[in-house]
């Protein structure tokens, strides 16, 4: 925490806060942050006195006291005034015309340069910071500019009751001619002219991070103000000048400041008289929030005028009845009664306490500092999984710190959230925006958090500028590359649990990247993780899969299903398991589309084992030809029975224990994809028939059922039981292959019928016929003997 050198809370606590009560601030052109200044040689330290004012909640006449915060002394110069007092001066004001039309000026500011009004404070503080930067730079060759011993800082004071904001800096200030040149036209920039002059004289340095002294940014004040007063004192001039302009006027005035109570030793004081609808910006808490949001990392200290409080014990009057009672009891000595009250006072508070660690050397920043910066900047409570601090040079220069969060945001069901506030863009340490939709990072990496600070972008950057900026495109490419390096570092960590945690939270984002970002396939693929037929408890990478491939294996095999258990029991897997080929299990809905977009990895093609024309590398053309000759007629017979339900019936090379399987066309949907597309509430049903149209019915010639059907075809091809068996076989293959039966009720009826035929009389006891001489046995007696055959044979 930074400590204020002028005034601290300890002084308030020592004095009980009494001398600070009822002290008010007058924020107008008659009295602002700097009320008077001068050099008092009578004091031993010969420091230049700098005056400040404090605020209370006084409503009517504001009792304002000037006090010297540098020397810790109060001056008994009191006067009565109001916060909205108007300027009074004996010096005549000169009137100037704007070089640009006011209508064009305001239209450009309100509608083109700035997307929201609150950036006015950012722009004005940036100008103040620039003025301080310029003074510091010029003082190297002209030490006389710093003769006024003032600290280089920025102070923002506000009066919420009257809607007035005052911004004061102790920077370079402006002369009368500079006021005309810099504030008289919309297109003039003092800093631009300053840098051009330095460049022409070959004196320009490489560290001049100047934004623009009262260029276009100054006019952002009229976004919220009806009237703006600029009081400025340049160390190059003996006089202080006051510039005043109104929002709807075509001219402005400049006059000399003659009131000794309003003189400042050096710098600039802006007083904004807010519009009726924008007076909410003058609330001290809102001012502090805007400063923290936009100007947190400005290199100079920024103080805001805030109300504070401290508790103290005060004596209370004793109740007479209790005093009389104590006297009757003989209690002569008793403790004085006290109560706790809160004393309120106003004081300067340092607002930009967090320092921009991205400007430091990464070797000098500890992990704890990175984590603390992450928590403060993004309001996180868990430490990040990884961080990356880097500086890029060359065509585009910028500094950045990126983080991978430990968990996904709460309540975010959608893996892609383009409206995140995760990337904060700064230009010369001034916050620009965190509202991006793919300009700096692709959507699938929207979970990455970080700050980016560039000196090459314009300060008043907008969404349109970002979309068209070549600089941003280069920045995006480098940021994405660094993000992947950071994630790869997590995957290569000795602690495997770190990447497991990352994959659980953000694995789907990377799979989405396979679909959306073809340029980075080589960076995404090594980061993917899947279950497999040889690793159903722990996910493996594609590198591990390729390393475990058999010498004769040419492709990377996969099967898409709704669960690992379902994938393990699919008939498509039978021959591959026998050959000890590993198969990836794609159990996430996005997996199949991601793999199809990758197409290959390390020159190994991805092959879906549920599609037709599966090549396992063990084809025997002579054997296949013999089998086709034997079962060719059976295949045609089955095809004739199934009709348009299948495109063809073929001999399968992927089955070993199952009689048949239904495979998808080479370019059609798999069973898993068809299931997912049917589940889409907004899906196009007209495309379902087209994509699922080609299905191939493959049979296993080694299975007894297929052999029996072959016999049936050659002997009695019109047998109804054989034809019903074909129908049942097809419907069963639909289920085992992952498809949905077209008529579940019909399938159920056929299964019940087959069960009835198979179970008929299976557990029934044989009927024992008992013949008796001379008489016929009654039906009841015979039935009793059948039901209880054991008792019929027992002898009692």
CSV table of C-alpha atoms in Angstrom, one decimal, residues 295-611:
chain,number,residue,atom,x,y,z
A,295,UNK,CA,-6.3,4.3,-15.3
A,296,UNK,CA,-5.2,1.8,-12.7
A,297,UNK,CA,-1.7,1.4,-14.3
A,298,UNK,CA,-0.9,5.0,-15.2
A,299,UNK,CA,2.7,5.5,-14.1
A,300,UNK,CA,1.9,8.6,-11.9
A,301,UNK,CA,0.0,8.4,-8.6
A,302,UNK,CA,-3.7,9.3,-9.0
A,303,UNK,CA,-5.5,10.6,-5.9
A,304,UNK,CA,-9.2,10.9,-5.5
A,305,UNK,CA,-11.1,12.9,-2.8
A,306,UNK,CA,-12.9,10.4,-0.6
A,307,UNK,CA,-14.9,10.4,2.6
A,308,UNK,CA,-13.4,8.4,5.4
A,309,UNK,CA,-14.3,7.6,8.9
A,310,UNK,CA,-12.8,6.3,12.1
A,311,UNK,CA,-14.3,5.2,15.4
A,312,UNK,CA,-13.7,6.9,18.8
A,313,UNK,CA,-15.0,6.7,22.3
A,314,UNK,CA,-16.9,9.7,23.6
A,315,UNK,CA,-18.4,10.4,27.0
A,316,UNK,CA,-22.2,10.4,27.4
A,317,UNK,CA,-24.3,12.3,29.9
A,318,UNK,CA,-25.4,10.2,32.9
A,319,UNK,CA,-29.0,9.6,33.5
A,320,UNK,CA,-30.0,11.5,36.7
A,321,UNK,CA,-32.1,8.6,38.0
A,322,UNK,CA,-29.1,6.3,37.8
A,323,UNK,CA,-26.8,8.8,39.5
A,324,UNK,CA,-29.3,9.2,42.4
A,325,UNK,CA,-29.5,5.4,42.7
A,326,UNK,CA,-25.7,5.1,42.8
A,327,UNK,CA,-25.5,7.8,45.5
A,328,UNK,CA,-27.9,5.9,47.6
A,329,UNK,CA,-25.9,2.7,47.3
A,330,UNK,CA,-22.8,4.6,48.4
A,331,UNK,CA,-20.9,4.3,45.2
A,332,UNK,CA,-18.8,7.5,45.1
A,333,UNK,CA,-16.3,6.4,42.5
A,334,UNK,CA,-17.7,5.1,39.2
A,335,UNK,CA,-16.4,4.8,35.6
A,336,UNK,CA,-17.5,7.4,33.1
A,337,UNK,CA,-20.0,6.1,30.5
A,338,UNK,CA,-18.9,6.2,26.9
A,339,UNK,CA,-20.2,5.2,23.5
A,340,UNK,CA,-18.6,4.5,20.2
A,341,UNK,CA,-19.2,7.0,17.4
A,342,UNK,CA,-17.9,7.3,13.8
A,343,UNK,CA,-16.1,10.5,12.9
A,344,UNK,CA,-16.3,11.4,9.2
A,345,UNK,CA,-13.7,13.4,7.3
A,346,UNK,CA,-12.4,13.9,3.8
A,347,UNK,CA,-8.9,13.0,2.6
A,348,UNK,CA,-7.0,12.1,-0.5
A,349,UNK,CA,-6.8,8.4,-1.3
A,350,UNK,CA,-4.3,6.8,-3.6
A,351,UNK,CA,-6.4,5.0,-6.2
A,352,UNK,CA,-4.0,3.3,-8.6
A,353,UNK,CA,-2.1,1.1,-6.1
A,354,UNK,CA,-1.7,-1.9,-8.3
A,355,UNK,CA,1.4,-1.6,-10.4
A,356,UNK,CA,1.8,-3.0,-14.0
A,357,UNK,CA,4.0,-6.0,-13.4
A,358,UNK,CA,4.0,-6.7,-17.2
A,359,UNK,CA,6.5,-3.8,-17.5
A,360,UNK,CA,9.0,-5.6,-15.3
A,361,UNK,CA,11.5,-8.2,-16.3
A,362,UNK,CA,9.9,-11.7,-16.0
A,363,UNK,CA,13.0,-13.0,-14.3
A,364,UNK,CA,12.4,-10.5,-11.5
A,365,UNK,CA,8.7,-11.4,-10.9
A,366,UNK,CA,7.9,-14.3,-8.5
A,367,UNK,CA,5.1,-16.8,-9.0
A,368,UNK,CA,3.3,-15.3,-5.9
A,369,UNK,CA,3.3,-11.9,-7.5
A,370,UNK,CA,1.8,-13.2,-10.7
A,371,UNK,CA,-0.9,-15.1,-8.8
A,372,UNK,CA,-1.7,-12.0,-6.7
A,373,UNK,CA,-1.9,-9.8,-9.7
A,374,UNK,CA,-4.3,-12.4,-11.3
A,375,UNK,CA,-6.5,-12.4,-8.3
A,376,UNK,CA,-6.7,-8.7,-8.0
A,377,UNK,CA,-7.2,-7.9,-11.7
A,378,UNK,CA,-9.8,-10.6,-12.4
A,379,UNK,CA,-11.4,-10.9,-8.9
A,380,UNK,CA,-10.5,-14.6,-8.7
A,381,UNK,CA,-10.0,-16.6,-5.5
A,382,UNK,CA,-8.1,-19.6,-6.9
A,383,UNK,CA,-4.6,-19.5,-8.2
A,384,UNK,CA,-4.3,-20.0,-12.0
A,385,UNK,CA,-3.1,-23.3,-13.5
A,386,UNK,CA,-0.4,-21.5,-15.5
A,387,UNK,CA,0.8,-18.0,-16.6
A,388,UNK,CA,2.9,-16.6,-19.4
A,389,UNK,CA,4.7,-13.3,-19.3
A,390,UNK,CA,6.2,-12.2,-22.6
A,391,UNK,CA,7.2,-9.2,-24.7
A,392,UNK,CA,7.1,-9.2,-28.5
A,393,UNK,CA,9.2,-7.0,-30.6
A,394,UNK,CA,9.7,-6.4,-34.3
A,395,UNK,CA,6.9,-5.4,-36.5
A,396,UNK,CA,4.5,-4.9,-33.6
A,397,UNK,CA,5.6,-4.4,-30.0
A,398,UNK,CA,3.4,-5.2,-27.0
A,399,UNK,CA,3.7,-6.7,-23.5
A,400,UNK,CA,1.3,-9.3,-22.1
A,401,UNK,CA,0.6,-11.6,-19.3
A,402,UNK,CA,-1.8,-14.5,-19.9
A,403,UNK,CA,-3.4,-16.9,-17.5
A,404,UNK,CA,-5.2,-20.3,-17.6
A,405,UNK,CA,-7.9,-20.3,-14.9
A,406,UNK,CA,-8.2,-23.2,-12.5
A,407,UNK,CA,-12.0,-23.6,-13.1
A,408,UNK,CA,-14.6,-22.6,-15.6
A,409,UNK,CA,-16.8,-19.5,-14.8
A,410,UNK,CA,-19.8,-20.3,-12.6
A,411,UNK,CA,-23.1,-20.7,-14.3
A,412,UNK,CA,-21.7,-20.8,-17.9
A,413,UNK,CA,-23.2,-23.8,-19.7
A,414,UNK,CA,-22.1,-22.7,-23.1
A,415,UNK,CA,-18.5,-23.5,-23.7
A,416,UNK,CA,-18.2,-20.5,-26.0
A,417,UNK,CA,-18.9,-17.2,-24.4
A,418,UNK,CA,-17.9,-14.4,-26.8
A,419,UNK,CA,-18.8,-11.7,-24.4
A,420,UNK,CA,-16.2,-12.5,-21.7
A,421,UNK,CA,-14.2,-9.8,-20.0
A,422,UNK,CA,-11.1,-11.9,-19.8
A,423,UNK,CA,-8.7,-9.9,-22.0
A,424,UNK,CA,-8.0,-6.4,-20.9
A,425,UNK,CA,-6.4,-4.2,-23.6
A,426,UNK,CA,-4.3,-1.3,-22.6
A,427,UNK,CA,-2.6,1.3,-24.7
A,428,UNK,CA,0.4,2.8,-22.9
A,429,UNK,CA,-1.0,1.5,-19.6
A,430,UNK,CA,-4.4,3.1,-20.2
A,431,UNK,CA,-7.3,0.7,-20.2
A,432,UNK,CA,-9.1,0.7,-23.5
A,433,UNK,CA,-11.6,-2.2,-23.5
A,434,UNK,CA,-12.3,-5.7,-22.4
A,435,UNK,CA,-15.3,-6.2,-24.6
A,436,UNK,CA,-14.0,-8.3,-27.5
A,437,UNK,CA,-15.7,-10.9,-29.7
A,438,UNK,CA,-12.8,-12.7,-31.3
A,439,UNK,CA,-10.6,-9.7,-32.2
A,440,UNK,CA,-7.7,-10.6,-29.9
A,441,UNK,CA,-8.5,-14.2,-29.2
A,442,UNK,CA,-10.5,-16.8,-31.1
A,443,UNK,CA,-13.8,-17.8,-29.4
A,444,UNK,CA,-12.6,-21.2,-28.4
A,445,UNK,CA,-9.8,-19.7,-26.3
A,446,UNK,CA,-12.2,-17.3,-24.6
A,447,UNK,CA,-11.3,-18.9,-21.2
A,448,UNK,CA,-7.8,-17.5,-21.3
A,449,UNK,CA,-7.4,-14.4,-19.2
A,450,UNK,CA,-4.8,-11.7,-19.3
A,451,UNK,CA,-3.7,-8.2,-20.0
A,452,UNK,CA,-2.3,-6.8,-23.3
A,453,UNK,CA,-0.4,-3.5,-23.4
A,454,UNK,CA,0.4,-2.0,-26.8
A,455,UNK,CA,2.1,1.2,-27.8
A,456,UNK,CA,1.1,0.9,-31.4
A,457,UNK,CA,-2.7,1.2,-31.1
A,458,UNK,CA,-4.5,4.5,-31.0
A,459,UNK,CA,-5.9,5.4,-27.6
A,460,UNK,CA,-9.4,6.1,-28.7
A,461,UNK,CA,-9.7,2.6,-30.3
A,462,UNK,CA,-13.1,1.3,-31.1
A,463,UNK,CA,-14.5,-2.1,-32.2
A,464,UNK,CA,-14.4,-1.1,-35.8
A,465,UNK,CA,-10.8,0.0,-35.6
A,466,UNK,CA,-9.9,-3.3,-34.0
A,467,UNK,CA,-11.6,-5.3,-36.7
A,468,UNK,CA,-9.8,-3.6,-39.4
A,469,UNK,CA,-6.4,-3.1,-37.7
A,470,UNK,CA,-3.5,-5.0,-39.2
A,471,UNK,CA,-1.7,-4.5,-35.9
A,472,UNK,CA,-4.5,-6.4,-34.1
A,473,UNK,CA,-4.3,-9.3,-36.5
A,474,UNK,CA,-0.6,-9.7,-35.8
A,475,UNK,CA,-1.2,-9.4,-32.1
A,476,UNK,CA,-3.9,-12.0,-32.2
A,477,UNK,CA,-1.6,-14.5,-34.0
A,478,UNK,CA,1.2,-14.1,-31.4
A,479,UNK,CA,-1.2,-14.2,-28.5
A,480,UNK,CA,-2.7,-17.4,-29.7
A,481,UNK,CA,0.7,-19.0,-30.2
A,482,UNK,CA,1.7,-18.0,-26.6
A,483,UNK,CA,-1.5,-19.4,-25.2
A,484,UNK,CA,-0.9,-22.8,-26.8
A,485,UNK,CA,2.7,-22.8,-25.5
A,486,UNK,CA,1.3,-22.2,-22.0
A,487,UNK,CA,-1.2,-25.0,-22.3
A,488,UNK,CA,1.4,-27.3,-23.7
A,489,UNK,CA,3.5,-26.5,-20.7
A,490,UNK,CA,0.7,-27.7,-18.5
A,491,UNK,CA,0.4,-31.0,-20.5
A,492,UNK,CA,4.1,-31.7,-20.1
A,493,UNK,CA,4.1,-31.0,-16.4
A,494,UNK,CA,5.3,-33.8,-14.1
A,495,UNK,CA,2.0,-33.4,-12.2
A,496,UNK,CA,-0.4,-35.2,-14.5
A,497,UNK,CA,-3.3,-34.0,-12.4
A,498,UNK,CA,-2.8,-30.4,-13.5
A,499,UNK,CA,-3.6,-31.3,-17.1
A,500,UNK,CA,-6.4,-33.6,-16.1
A,501,UNK,CA,-8.0,-30.6,-14.3
A,502,UNK,CA,-7.4,-28.4,-17.3
A,503,UNK,CA,-8.9,-31.0,-19.7
A,504,UNK,CA,-12.0,-31.5,-17.5
A,505,UNK,CA,-12.7,-27.7,-17.6
A,506,UNK,CA,-11.5,-26.6,-21.0
A,507,UNK,CA,-11.2,-29.8,-23.2
A,508,UNK,CA,-14.3,-29.0,-25.1
A,509,UNK,CA,-12.9,-25.6,-26.0
A,510,UNK,CA,-9.9,-27.2,-27.7
A,511,UNK,CA,-12.1,-29.6,-29.6
A,512,UNK,CA,-14.1,-26.7,-30.8
A,513,UNK,CA,-10.8,-25.2,-32.0
A,514,UNK,CA,-10.3,-28.2,-34.3
A,515,UNK,CA,-13.5,-27.1,-36.0
A,516,UNK,CA,-13.0,-23.4,-36.1
A,517,UNK,CA,-9.2,-22.9,-36.5
A,518,UNK,CA,-7.6,-24.9,-39.2
A,519,UNK,CA,-4.4,-22.9,-39.1
A,520,UNK,CA,-3.7,-24.1,-35.6
A,521,UNK,CA,-4.5,-27.8,-36.0
A,522,UNK,CA,-0.9,-28.8,-35.4
A,523,UNK,CA,-0.9,-26.9,-32.1
A,524,UNK,CA,-4.3,-28.3,-30.9
A,525,UNK,CA,-3.9,-31.9,-31.8
A,526,UNK,CA,-1.1,-32.8,-29.3
A,527,UNK,CA,-3.3,-31.3,-26.5
A,528,UNK,CA,-6.3,-33.6,-27.2
A,529,UNK,CA,-7.2,-36.5,-24.9
A,530,UNK,CA,-9.4,-39.6,-25.4
A,531,UNK,CA,-10.3,-42.9,-23.9
A,532,UNK,CA,-9.4,-46.0,-26.0
A,533,UNK,CA,-10.0,-49.7,-26.2
A,534,UNK,CA,-6.7,-50.2,-24.3
A,535,UNK,CA,-7.2,-47.4,-21.8
A,536,UNK,CA,-10.8,-47.1,-20.7
A,537,UNK,CA,-9.9,-45.6,-17.3
A,538,UNK,CA,-7.3,-43.0,-18.2
A,539,UNK,CA,-7.3,-40.7,-21.2
A,540,UNK,CA,-4.4,-40.8,-23.6
A,541,UNK,CA,-3.0,-38.3,-26.1
A,542,UNK,CA,-2.6,-38.8,-29.8
A,543,UNK,CA,1.2,-39.0,-29.3
A,544,UNK,CA,0.7,-41.9,-27.0
A,545,UNK,CA,-1.6,-43.6,-29.4
A,546,UNK,CA,0.8,-43.3,-32.3
A,547,UNK,CA,3.6,-44.6,-30.1
A,548,UNK,CA,1.6,-47.7,-29.3
A,549,UNK,CA,0.6,-48.5,-32.9
A,550,UNK,CA,1.4,-51.9,-34.3
A,551,UNK,CA,4.0,-52.0,-37.1
A,552,UNK,CA,1.4,-53.1,-39.6
A,553,UNK,CA,-1.1,-50.5,-38.6
A,554,UNK,CA,-1.5,-47.7,-41.0
A,555,UNK,CA,-4.3,-45.6,-39.6
A,556,UNK,CA,-5.7,-44.2,-36.4
A,557,UNK,CA,-8.9,-46.0,-35.7
A,558,UNK,CA,-11.9,-44.5,-33.7
A,559,UNK,CA,-15.5,-45.3,-32.9
A,560,UNK,CA,-18.0,-42.7,-31.8
A,561,UNK,CA,-20.5,-43.7,-29.2
A,562,UNK,CA,-22.5,-42.3,-26.3
A,563,UNK,CA,-20.4,-43.9,-23.6
A,564,UNK,CA,-17.3,-45.9,-23.0
A,565,UNK,CA,-19.3,-49.0,-22.1
A,566,UNK,CA,-21.3,-48.8,-25.3
A,567,UNK,CA,-18.1,-48.4,-27.4
A,568,UNK,CA,-16.5,-51.4,-25.7
A,569,UNK,CA,-19.3,-53.7,-26.7
A,570,UNK,CA,-19.9,-52.6,-30.2
A,571,UNK,CA,-19.6,-55.3,-32.9
A,572,UNK,CA,-17.3,-53.1,-35.0
A,573,UNK,CA,-14.6,-53.6,-32.5
A,574,UNK,CA,-14.3,-57.4,-32.7
A,575,UNK,CA,-11.6,-58.0,-35.3
A,576,UNK,CA,-9.6,-55.0,-34.2
A,577,UNK,CA,-9.4,-56.3,-30.6
A,578,UNK,CA,-8.3,-59.7,-32.0
A,579,UNK,CA,-5.5,-57.9,-33.9
A,580,UNK,CA,-4.6,-55.9,-30.8
A,581,UNK,CA,-5.3,-52.6,-32.7
A,582,UNK,CA,-6.1,-49.7,-30.3
A,583,UNK,CA,-9.3,-47.8,-31.1
A,584,UNK,CA,-10.1,-44.3,-29.7
A,585,UNK,CA,-13.5,-44.0,-28.0
A,586,UNK,CA,-15.2,-40.7,-29.0
A,587,UNK,CA,-17.8,-40.4,-26.3
A,588,UNK,CA,-18.3,-36.6,-26.3
A,589,UNK,CA,-20.8,-35.2,-28.8
A,590,UNK,CA,-18.2,-32.8,-30.3
A,591,UNK,CA,-15.5,-35.5,-30.6
A,592,UNK,CA,-16.5,-36.9,-33.9
A,593,UNK,CA,-16.8,-33.6,-35.7
A,594,UNK,CA,-13.4,-32.5,-34.2
A,595,UNK,CA,-11.6,-35.6,-35.4
A,596,UNK,CA,-13.2,-35.3,-38.9
A,597,UNK,CA,-11.8,-31.8,-39.2
A,598,UNK,CA,-8.4,-32.8,-38.1
A,599,UNK,CA,-8.4,-35.6,-40.8
A,600,UNK,CA,-4.9,-36.8,-39.9
A,601,UNK,CA,-2.1,-36.6,-37.3
A,602,UNK,CA,1.5,-37.2,-38.0
A,603,UNK,CA,0.6,-38.5,-41.5
A,604,UNK,CA,-1.8,-41.1,-40.0
A,605,UNK,CA,-5.3,-40.8,-41.2
A,606,UNK,CA,-8.3,-41.0,-38.8
A,607,UNK,CA,-10.6,-43.9,-39.8
A,608,UNK,CA,-14.1,-44.5,-38.5
A,609,UNK,CA,-14.4,-48.3,-38.0
A,610,UNK,CA,-18.2,-48.0,-38.3
A,611,UNK,CA,-17.9,-46.9,-42.0
